[in-house]
mmCIF file of C-alpha atoms in Angstrom:
data_model
loop_
_atom_site.group_PDB
_atom_site.id
_atom_site.type_symbol
_atom_site.label_atom_id
_atom_site.label_comp_id
_atom_site.label_asym_id
_atom_site.label_seq_id
_atom_site.Cartn_x
_atom_site.Cartn_y
_atom_site.Cartn_z
ATOM 1 C CA MET S 212 -48.825 -22.960 20.240
ATOM 2 C CA ARG S 213 -46.122 -24.552 19.154
ATOM 3 C CA LEU S 214 -46.373 -23.110 15.653
ATOM 4 C CA TYR S 215 -46.788 -19.822 17.329
ATOM 5 C CA LYS S 216 -43.094 -20.647 19.135
ATOM 6 C CA CYS S 217 -41.481 -21.658 16.093
ATOM 7 C CA TRP S 218 -42.852 -17.763 14.825
ATOM 8 C CA ILE S 219 -41.746 -16.254 17.672
ATOM 9 C CA CYS S 220 -38.727 -17.529 16.883
ATOM 10 C CA LEU S 221 -38.624 -16.724 13.377
ATOM 11 C CA CYS S 222 -39.300 -13.347 14.149
ATOM 12 C CA LEU S 223 -36.260 -13.366 16.045
ATOM 13 C CA CYS S 224 -33.673 -14.631 14.255
ATOM 14 C CA MET S 225 -34.455 -12.283 11.956
ATOM 15 C CA CYS S 226 -34.220 -9.029 14.147
ATOM 16 C CA LEU S 227 -30.800 -10.557 15.164
ATOM 17 C CA CYS S 228 -30.062 -11.287 11.531
ATOM 18 C CA LEU S 229 -30.890 -7.161 10.466
ATOM 19 C CA CYS S 230 -29.112 -6.046 13.641
ATOM 20 C CA LEU S 231 -25.754 -7.477 12.600
ATOM 21 C CA VAL S 232 -26.275 -6.592 9.247
ATOM 22 C CA SER S 233 -27.233 -2.193 10.248
ATOM 23 C CA ASN S 234 -23.912 -2.829 12.759
ATOM 24 C CA GLY S 235 -22.127 -3.901 10.211
ATOM 25 C CA GLU S 236 -21.178 -7.483 10.661
ATOM 26 C CA LYS S 237 -21.181 -7.838 7.264
ATOM 27 C CA ASP S 238 -18.748 -9.934 4.303
ATOM 28 C CA PRO S 239 -16.188 -7.050 4.111
ATOM 29 C CA LEU S 240 -15.772 -8.636 0.170
ATOM 30 C CA SER S 241 -19.105 -7.430 -0.135
ATOM 31 C CA CYS S 242 -19.045 -3.992 0.450
ATOM 32 C CA ASN S 243 -16.539 -1.015 -0.321
ATOM 33 C CA ILE S 244 -14.264 -1.248 1.863
ATOM 34 C CA TYR S 245 -12.293 1.705 0.866
ATOM 35 C CA GLU S 246 -14.900 4.004 1.723
ATOM 36 C CA GLY S 247 -15.216 5.276 5.452
ATOM 37 C CA GLU S 248 -13.628 7.649 7.977
ATOM 38 C CA TRP S 249 -10.488 7.869 10.684
ATOM 39 C CA VAL S 250 -12.039 6.679 14.033
ATOM 40 C CA TRP S 251 -10.358 7.110 17.344
ATOM 41 C CA ASP S 252 -9.524 3.548 18.846
ATOM 42 C CA ASP S 253 -7.764 2.833 21.976
ATOM 43 C CA SER S 254 -6.844 -0.722 21.620
ATOM 44 C CA TYR S 255 -5.181 0.717 18.596
ATOM 45 C CA PRO S 256 -1.813 0.046 17.265
ATOM 46 C CA LEU S 257 -1.553 -2.642 16.354
ATOM 47 C CA TYR S 258 1.436 -2.981 17.818
ATOM 48 C CA ASP S 259 4.499 -1.394 19.637
ATOM 49 C CA SER S 260 7.618 -0.111 16.936
ATOM 50 C CA ALA S 261 10.123 -0.642 19.306
ATOM 51 C CA ASN S 262 9.377 -4.100 19.495
ATOM 52 C CA CYS S 263 9.910 -4.644 15.319
ATOM 53 C CA PRO S 264 13.381 -5.264 15.034
ATOM 54 C CA HIS S 265 13.481 -5.128 11.313
ATOM 55 C CA LEU S 266 11.765 -1.456 10.714
ATOM 56 C CA ARG S 267 13.942 1.064 9.008
ATOM 57 C CA SER S 268 14.757 4.120 10.745
ATOM 58 C CA GLU S 269 13.596 6.144 8.035
ATOM 59 C CA PHE S 270 9.812 5.234 9.181
ATOM 60 C CA ASP S 271 10.664 4.594 12.650
ATOM 61 C CA CYS S 272 9.123 7.878 13.983
ATOM 62 C CA SER S 273 8.430 7.068 17.608
ATOM 63 C CA LYS S 274 12.201 6.287 18.336
ATOM 64 C CA TYR S 275 12.836 9.488 16.621
ATOM 65 C CA GLY S 276 11.089 11.770 18.981
ATOM 66 C CA ARG S 277 7.738 12.350 17.499
ATOM 67 C CA PRO S 278 6.040 13.389 20.624
ATOM 68 C CA ASP S 279 2.672 13.130 19.791
ATOM 69 C CA HIS S 280 0.918 9.587 19.716
ATOM 70 C CA PHE S 281 -2.698 10.594 18.370
ATOM 71 C CA TYR S 282 -1.617 8.798 14.766
ATOM 72 C CA LEU S 283 -1.710 5.339 16.428
ATOM 73 C CA LYS S 284 -4.840 6.079 17.794
ATOM 74 C CA TYR S 285 -7.389 5.340 14.345
ATOM 75 C CA ARG S 286 -8.980 2.794 13.071
ATOM 76 C CA TRP S 287 -10.453 2.626 9.238
ATOM 77 C CA GLN S 288 -14.177 2.238 9.423
ATOM 78 C CA PRO S 289 -15.744 1.434 6.091
ATOM 79 C CA SER S 290 -19.009 2.872 5.304
ATOM 80 C CA LYS S 291 -20.736 -0.422 5.129
ATOM 81 C CA CYS S 292 -19.091 -3.205 6.718
ATOM 82 C CA ASN S 293 -16.591 -3.497 9.485
ATOM 83 C CA LEU S 294 -13.310 -4.039 8.872
ATOM 84 C CA PRO S 295 -11.576 -7.596 10.350
ATOM 85 C CA ARG S 296 -9.225 -6.472 12.365
ATOM 86 C CA PHE S 297 -5.817 -8.054 10.838
ATOM 87 C CA ASP S 298 -4.788 -11.341 12.274
ATOM 88 C CA GLY S 299 -1.195 -12.258 11.542
ATOM 89 C CA LYS S 300 -1.796 -15.700 12.495
ATOM 90 C CA GLU S 301 -4.131 -16.141 10.475
ATOM 91 C CA PHE S 302 -2.714 -14.533 7.894
ATOM 92 C CA LEU S 303 0.978 -16.736 8.248
ATOM 93 C CA THR S 304 -1.227 -19.823 8.468
ATOM 94 C CA LYS S 305 -4.192 -19.089 5.331
ATOM 95 C CA LEU S 306 -0.447 -18.193 3.075
ATOM 96 C CA LYS S 307 1.397 -21.491 4.251
ATOM 97 C CA GLY S 308 4.530 -21.628 1.272
ATOM 98 C CA LYS S 309 3.149 -18.891 -0.862
ATOM 99 C CA GLN S 310 5.371 -16.079 -1.557
ATOM 100 C CA ILE S 311 4.663 -12.526 -1.347
ATOM 101 C CA MET S 312 6.362 -9.312 -3.659
ATOM 102 C CA PHE S 313 6.191 -5.884 -3.310
ATOM 103 C CA VAL S 314 7.156 -4.429 -6.560
ATOM 104 C CA GLY S 315 7.912 -0.212 -7.002
ATOM 105 C CA ASP S 316 9.705 2.340 -4.971
ATOM 106 C CA SER S 317 10.296 3.837 -0.955
ATOM 107 C CA VAL S 318 6.230 4.003 -1.065
ATOM 108 C CA SER S 319 5.929 0.253 -0.882
ATOM 109 C CA LEU S 320 9.565 -0.409 1.343
ATOM 110 C CA ASN S 321 7.048 0.725 3.355
ATOM 111 C CA GLN S 322 4.197 -1.075 3.203
ATOM 112 C CA TRP S 323 6.268 -4.083 3.101
ATOM 113 C CA GLN S 324 7.802 -2.976 6.626
ATOM 114 C CA SER S 325 4.698 -2.529 8.221
ATOM 115 C CA LEU S 326 3.502 -6.140 7.097
ATOM 116 C CA ILE S 327 6.884 -7.363 8.679
ATOM 117 C CA CYS S 328 6.338 -5.376 12.337
ATOM 118 C CA LEU S 329 2.408 -6.845 12.011
ATOM 119 C CA LEU S 330 3.345 -10.400 11.510
ATOM 120 C CA HIS S 331 6.284 -10.079 13.995
ATOM 121 C CA SER S 332 4.426 -9.140 16.381
ATOM 122 C CA SER S 333 1.245 -11.668 16.057
ATOM 123 C CA VAL S 334 4.648 -14.405 16.496
ATOM 124 C CA PRO S 335 7.182 -12.726 18.293
ATOM 125 C CA GLN S 336 9.115 -15.974 18.726
ATOM 126 C CA THR S 337 9.054 -16.752 15.326
ATOM 127 C CA GLN S 338 12.352 -17.088 13.230
ATOM 128 C CA ILE S 339 12.394 -14.611 10.767
ATOM 129 C CA LEU S 340 15.284 -15.588 7.802
ATOM 130 C CA ASP S 341 16.321 -12.375 5.659
ATOM 131 C CA GLU S 342 18.826 -11.969 3.041
ATOM 132 C CA VAL S 343 19.489 -9.686 0.137
ATOM 133 C CA GLU S 344 19.693 -10.019 -3.543
ATOM 134 C CA VAL S 345 20.256 -8.670 -6.908
ATOM 135 C CA ASP S 346 22.493 -5.447 -6.072
ATOM 136 C CA LYS S 347 19.787 -4.511 -3.182
ATOM 137 C CA GLN S 348 16.952 -3.941 -5.464
ATOM 138 C CA LEU S 349 15.673 -7.462 -3.905
ATOM 139 C CA TYR S 350 14.927 -7.726 0.206
ATOM 140 C CA ASN S 351 13.228 -10.997 1.028
ATOM 141 C CA TYR S 352 12.257 -11.966 4.413
ATOM 142 C CA THR S 353 11.213 -15.434 5.419
ATOM 143 C CA PHE S 354 8.676 -16.956 8.060
ATOM 144 C CA PRO S 355 10.581 -20.509 8.076
ATOM 145 C CA GLU S 356 7.882 -22.128 10.326
ATOM 146 C CA TYR S 357 5.077 -20.563 7.425
ATOM 147 C CA GLN S 358 7.394 -21.322 4.789
ATOM 148 C CA VAL S 359 5.937 -17.206 3.458
ATOM 149 C CA SER S 360 8.188 -15.417 2.466
ATOM 150 C CA LEU S 361 7.972 -11.564 2.443
ATOM 151 C CA PHE S 362 9.607 -9.834 -0.596
ATOM 152 C CA VAL S 363 10.297 -5.984 -2.013
ATOM 153 C CA PHE S 364 11.738 -5.763 -5.676
ATOM 154 C CA HIS S 365 12.910 -1.975 -5.751
ATOM 155 C CA SER S 366 11.570 -0.645 -8.920
ATOM 156 C CA THR S 367 10.639 3.273 -9.711
ATOM 157 C CA HIS S 368 9.008 3.167 -12.614
ATOM 158 C CA LEU S 369 8.085 -0.608 -13.220
ATOM 159 C CA VAL S 370 9.726 -0.102 -16.449
ATOM 160 C CA ASP S 371 13.263 -0.473 -16.850
ATOM 161 C CA ILE S 372 15.732 2.731 -17.043
ATOM 162 C CA GLU S 373 19.444 1.671 -18.936
ATOM 163 C CA GLU S 374 22.630 3.060 -18.815
ATOM 164 C CA GLU S 375 23.853 3.618 -22.379
ATOM 165 C CA LYS S 376 26.119 5.685 -24.486
ATOM 166 C CA ILE S 377 23.968 8.451 -24.075
ATOM 167 C CA GLY S 378 23.222 8.208 -20.462
ATOM 168 C CA ARG S 379 20.075 6.594 -18.335
ATOM 169 C CA VAL S 380 17.632 6.252 -20.638
ATOM 170 C CA LEU S 381 13.795 5.220 -19.303
ATOM 171 C CA LYS S 382 11.895 2.968 -21.742
ATOM 172 C CA LEU S 383 8.633 3.503 -21.573
ATOM 173 C CA ASP S 384 8.172 -0.220 -23.926
ATOM 174 C CA SER S 385 10.579 -2.354 -21.874
ATOM 175 C CA ILE S 386 10.235 -4.605 -18.551
ATOM 176 C CA LYS S 387 13.053 -6.992 -17.974
ATOM 177 C CA SER S 388 12.133 -7.880 -14.948
ATOM 178 C CA GLY S 389 9.172 -9.478 -14.870
ATOM 179 C CA SER S 390 11.083 -12.941 -15.110
ATOM 180 C CA ILE S 391 11.465 -12.325 -11.358
ATOM 181 C CA TRP S 392 7.812 -11.246 -10.659
ATOM 182 C CA LYS S 393 5.799 -13.215 -12.350
ATOM 183 C CA ASN S 394 7.051 -16.104 -10.424
ATOM 184 C CA MET S 395 5.600 -14.710 -7.435
ATOM 185 C CA ASP S 396 2.027 -16.073 -5.997
ATOM 186 C CA ILE S 397 0.881 -12.341 -4.592
ATOM 187 C CA LEU S 398 1.757 -9.395 -6.184
ATOM 188 C CA VAL S 399 1.369 -5.568 -5.143
ATOM 189 C CA PHE S 400 2.376 -3.055 -7.337
ATOM 190 C CA ASN S 401 3.138 0.322 -7.114
ATOM 191 C CA THR S 402 4.648 3.778 -8.958
ATOM 192 C CA TRP S 403 4.269 7.306 -9.565
ATOM 193 C CA LEU S 404 6.257 9.115 -7.326
ATOM 194 C CA TRP S 405 9.130 9.485 -9.259
ATOM 195 C CA TRP S 406 7.916 9.715 -12.367
ATOM 196 C CA TYR S 407 7.816 13.795 -12.082
ATOM 197 C CA ARG S 408 10.759 14.383 -10.126
ATOM 198 C CA THR S 409 12.900 17.146 -12.394
ATOM 199 C CA GLY S 410 16.701 18.440 -12.250
ATOM 200 C CA PRO S 411 19.235 16.493 -9.853
ATOM 201 C CA LYS S 412 16.110 13.591 -8.636
ATOM 202 C CA GLN S 413 15.410 12.827 -12.071
ATOM 203 C CA PRO S 414 16.478 8.739 -11.821
ATOM 204 C CA TRP S 415 17.283 8.895 -16.143
ATOM 205 C CA ASP S 416 18.388 11.300 -18.777
ATOM 206 C CA TYR S 417 16.194 11.077 -21.769
ATOM 207 C CA ILE S 418 12.885 8.868 -22.394
ATOM 208 C CA GLN S 419 12.435 5.813 -25.308
ATOM 209 C CA ILE S 420 9.577 5.161 -27.112
ATOM 210 C CA GLY S 421 9.987 2.244 -29.815
ATOM 211 C CA ASP S 422 13.155 3.357 -32.203
ATOM 212 C CA LYS S 423 12.276 7.321 -30.245
ATOM 213 C CA ILE S 424 13.840 9.170 -28.459
ATOM 214 C CA LEU S 425 13.230 11.817 -26.221
ATOM 215 C CA LYS S 426 14.732 14.594 -23.853
ATOM 216 C CA ASP S 427 11.706 14.934 -22.157
ATOM 217 C CA MET S 428 7.578 14.697 -22.667
ATOM 218 C CA ASP S 429 4.205 15.280 -20.605
ATOM 219 C CA ARG S 430 5.133 13.519 -17.305
ATOM 220 C CA MET S 431 1.385 11.965 -16.640
ATOM 221 C CA GLU S 432 1.620 10.760 -20.682
ATOM 222 C CA ALA S 433 4.825 9.291 -19.868
ATOM 223 C CA PHE S 434 2.897 7.321 -16.928
ATOM 224 C CA ARG S 435 0.021 6.850 -19.375
ATOM 225 C CA ILE S 436 2.353 5.112 -21.344
ATOM 226 C CA GLY S 437 4.491 3.038 -19.129
ATOM 227 C CA LEU S 438 1.720 2.052 -16.799
ATOM 228 C CA THR S 439 0.123 0.331 -19.858
ATOM 229 C CA THR S 440 3.693 -0.993 -20.346
ATOM 230 C CA TRP S 441 3.195 -3.240 -17.121
ATOM 231 C CA ALA S 442 -0.642 -3.714 -18.117
ATOM 232 C CA ASN S 443 0.007 -5.445 -21.038
ATOM 233 C CA TRP S 444 2.709 -7.513 -19.619
ATOM 234 C CA VAL S 445 0.456 -9.254 -16.889
ATOM 235 C CA ASP S 446 -1.862 -9.776 -19.866
ATOM 236 C CA ALA S 447 0.773 -11.593 -21.307
ATOM 237 C CA GLU S 448 2.959 -13.038 -18.543
ATOM 238 C CA VAL S 449 1.246 -13.518 -15.299
ATOM 239 C CA ASP S 450 -0.834 -16.301 -14.803
ATOM 240 C CA THR S 451 -3.768 -14.843 -12.361
ATOM 241 C CA ASN S 452 -5.234 -18.145 -12.306
ATOM 242 C CA LYS S 453 -1.617 -19.149 -9.867
ATOM 243 C CA THR S 454 -1.292 -15.439 -9.301
ATOM 244 C CA LYS S 455 -3.394 -12.489 -7.341
ATOM 245 C CA VAL S 456 -2.330 -9.535 -9.367
ATOM 246 C CA LEU S 457 -2.966 -6.115 -6.984
ATOM 247 C CA PHE S 458 -1.757 -2.520 -7.708
ATOM 248 C CA GLN S 459 -1.619 -0.091 -5.302
ATOM 249 C CA GLY S 460 -3.749 3.467 -5.378
ATOM 250 C CA ILE S 461 -1.792 6.010 -5.644
ATOM 251 C CA SER S 462 -0.509 7.417 -1.887
ATOM 252 C CA PRO S 463 -0.498 10.896 -1.561
ATOM 253 C CA GLN S 464 1.662 13.336 0.042
ATOM 254 C CA HIS S 465 1.259 16.916 2.500
ATOM 255 C CA TYR S 466 3.068 19.876 1.884
ATOM 256 C CA ASN S 467 0.432 22.007 0.753
ATOM 257 C CA GLY S 468 -2.313 23.406 2.905
ATOM 258 C CA ILE S 469 -5.118 24.693 0.655
ATOM 259 C CA GLU S 470 -5.218 20.771 -0.546
ATOM 260 C CA TRP S 471 -7.270 20.334 3.300
ATOM 261 C CA ASN S 472 -8.438 24.252 3.428
ATOM 262 C CA GLU S 473 -5.476 25.476 5.889
ATOM 263 C CA PRO S 474 -3.863 28.404 2.784
ATOM 264 C CA GLY S 475 -0.785 28.605 4.121
ATOM 265 C CA VAL S 476 0.243 25.634 5.618
ATOM 266 C CA LYS S 477 3.658 24.225 3.646
ATOM 267 C CA ASN S 478 3.897 20.288 5.568
ATOM 268 C CA CYS S 479 2.979 18.411 7.865
ATOM 269 C CA SER S 480 4.957 19.321 10.003
ATOM 270 C CA LYS S 481 2.217 20.044 12.723
ATOM 271 C CA GLU S 482 -0.469 17.770 11.469
ATOM 272 C CA THR S 483 -1.219 15.544 14.734
ATOM 273 C CA ARG S 484 -5.134 14.912 13.436
ATOM 274 C CA PRO S 485 -6.969 13.319 10.291
ATOM 275 C CA ILE S 486 -9.434 15.025 8.230
ATOM 276 C CA ASN S 487 -12.921 14.530 9.833
ATOM 277 C CA GLY S 488 -14.936 12.567 7.379
ATOM 278 C CA SER S 489 -14.708 10.929 4.287
ATOM 279 C CA THR S 490 -13.076 13.268 1.696
ATOM 280 C CA TYR S 491 -10.460 15.214 0.916
ATOM 281 C CA SER S 492 -11.474 17.945 -0.821
ATOM 282 C CA ALA S 493 -9.001 18.691 -3.252
ATOM 283 C CA GLY S 494 -10.160 15.644 -4.581
ATOM 284 C CA LEU S 495 -8.107 12.594 -6.155
ATOM 285 C CA PRO S 496 -4.811 13.677 -7.778
ATOM 286 C CA LYS S 497 -4.512 13.751 -11.624
ATOM 287 C CA ALA S 498 -2.207 10.623 -11.536
ATOM 288 C CA SER S 499 -5.658 7.535 -9.684
ATOM 289 C CA TYR S 500 -7.303 8.106 -12.643
ATOM 290 C CA VAL S 501 -4.518 7.169 -15.188
ATOM 291 C CA VAL S 502 -4.623 4.662 -13.060
ATOM 292 C CA GLU S 503 -7.681 3.666 -13.162
ATOM 293 C CA ASP S 504 -8.112 4.164 -17.145
ATOM 294 C CA VAL S 505 -5.638 1.419 -17.637
ATOM 295 C CA LEU S 506 -6.457 -1.137 -14.849
ATOM 296 C CA LYS S 507 -10.526 -1.247 -16.611
ATOM 297 C CA ASN S 508 -8.167 -2.636 -19.781
ATOM 298 C CA ILE S 509 -6.138 -5.018 -18.352
ATOM 299 C CA THR S 510 -8.031 -8.720 -18.933
ATOM 300 C CA LYS S 511 -6.806 -10.365 -16.559
ATOM 301 C CA ALA S 512 -7.470 -10.073 -12.754
ATOM 302 C CA VAL S 513 -6.082 -7.635 -10.919
ATOM 303 C CA HIS S 514 -7.577 -5.448 -7.724
ATOM 304 C CA LEU S 515 -6.871 -1.693 -6.819
ATOM 305 C CA LEU S 516 -6.040 -1.980 -3.570
ATOM 306 C CA ASN S 517 -7.487 1.813 -3.428
ATOM 307 C CA ILE S 518 -5.682 3.553 -0.861
ATOM 308 C CA THR S 519 -5.481 6.509 -2.238
ATOM 309 C CA THR S 520 -8.517 8.842 -0.782
ATOM 310 C CA LEU S 521 -8.326 7.631 3.071
ATOM 311 C CA SER S 522 -4.559 8.470 2.795
ATOM 312 C CA GLN S 523 -5.245 11.612 2.220
ATOM 313 C CA LEU S 524 -7.478 12.168 5.334
ATOM 314 C CA ARG S 525 -4.360 11.026 7.370
ATOM 315 C CA LYS S 526 -1.901 14.569 7.061
ATOM 316 C CA ASP S 527 -1.061 13.434 10.459
ATOM 317 C CA ALA S 528 0.495 10.438 9.959
ATOM 318 C CA HIS S 529 3.415 11.685 8.013
ATOM 319 C CA PRO S 530 7.332 11.638 9.770
ATOM 320 C CA SER S 531 7.200 14.881 9.008
ATOM 321 C CA SER S 532 11.205 15.607 10.495
ATOM 322 C CA TYR S 533 10.674 12.627 13.057
ATOM 323 C CA ASN S 534 13.108 10.300 10.922
ATOM 324 C CA VAL S 535 16.941 9.600 11.374
ATOM 325 C CA PHE S 536 17.826 12.662 8.293
ATOM 326 C CA LYS S 537 16.031 14.399 10.402
ATOM 327 C CA ALA S 538 14.146 15.718 7.025
ATOM 328 C CA MET S 539 11.103 17.050 5.907
ATOM 329 C CA ASP S 540 9.174 13.710 4.793
ATOM 330 C CA CYS S 541 5.487 14.482 4.122
ATOM 331 C CA THR S 542 5.309 11.408 1.601
ATOM 332 C CA HIS S 543 5.893 8.582 3.411
ATOM 333 C CA TRP S 544 4.157 7.009 6.399
ATOM 334 C CA CYS S 545 5.292 6.663 9.806
ATOM 335 C CA VAL S 546 5.547 2.910 11.162
ATOM 336 C CA ALA S 547 3.297 1.457 13.210
ATOM 337 C CA GLY S 548 0.559 3.928 11.326
ATOM 338 C CA LEU S 549 -0.958 3.860 8.522
ATOM 339 C CA THR S 550 0.716 1.223 5.713
ATOM 340 C CA ASP S 551 -1.131 -1.156 8.627
ATOM 341 C CA THR S 552 -4.165 -0.367 7.201
ATOM 342 C CA TRP S 553 -3.117 -0.764 3.875
ATOM 343 C CA ASN S 554 -2.073 -4.138 5.175
ATOM 344 C CA GLN S 555 -4.877 -4.665 6.706
ATOM 345 C CA LEU S 556 -7.355 -4.154 3.597
ATOM 346 C CA LEU S 557 -4.236 -6.392 1.856
ATOM 347 C CA SER S 558 -4.903 -9.202 3.942
ATOM 348 C CA VAL S 559 -8.073 -8.840 3.699
ATOM 349 C CA GLN S 560 -7.995 -9.529 -0.480
ATOM 350 C CA VAL S 561 -5.377 -12.144 -0.687
ATOM 351 C CA THR S 562 -6.061 -13.869 2.579
ATOM 352 C CA ASN S 563 -9.926 -14.687 0.660
ATOM 353 C CA TRP S 564 -8.231 -15.272 -2.492
ATOM 354 C CA LYS S 565 -10.245 -18.823 -3.715
#
């Protein structure tokens, strides 16, 4: 009889374990957290942007009159596990004494702003020190109680742009800012937004590869060469036993409705809901394949924060005209909003880092 009872208990335990797995109670590091869909969640958003005193006006969609709030109510649900709800106090506690730096263009600034708001909402009484360094290229917010510093370093291409006699030169094989980056505990890199810019918005006049000076070249090939220079820098200069390195996947834009099966739509201005399901009809942007190819050849440990597809599904999450400039912006993202999910995904990677 005692043996029979033990057998019953064992069966119940096994059933409970199976139920937990089937319900997604699985370690998020053991599944692909980047595959899934957006689901409505009444408990969202994770914070009220009106209570974030550090939020820049170009991302504050609520303040600048966005009338709908649907975009705030969606949670990313991975297909085969659950994504832990962001816990700012746990984040700061686990990373006590660490320095985190986002390196890249304004999309990096966008994500950095989100992380500051997430953390502030978790510890609203905690003092935050802010400072601007290196000619407004480097910003830093520090949580002194936890000795955690969050930096953002503005670099449109990661490789150098230098002023010379002939003009501004994009040097595809040169990185001089790396001495600042490599001393961080966590590095999150991003670049792409500026590689295809032309005309007045192009931030360089010439391209240099070694001793060769070019007026222009295929932009995707230039991107590949520049990104390879960054990859070689990581391999040569970063001790990944001390510094965790992540590269953020390509952040999509929504200016062409054909990509989401709405021909004739030219921007994101009337989009209020995400795309259903887990796939984007246009597929990945070409730049994503370049990123994947380059990362495959890095010998050091670099994690791809693979936010591209899940962000493609969020045609509703951009500021559109609800920003301080009143300009149509389907490139950046509202805060609160999608970038909070990027930081949830980031938290999974960095707070479980051994």
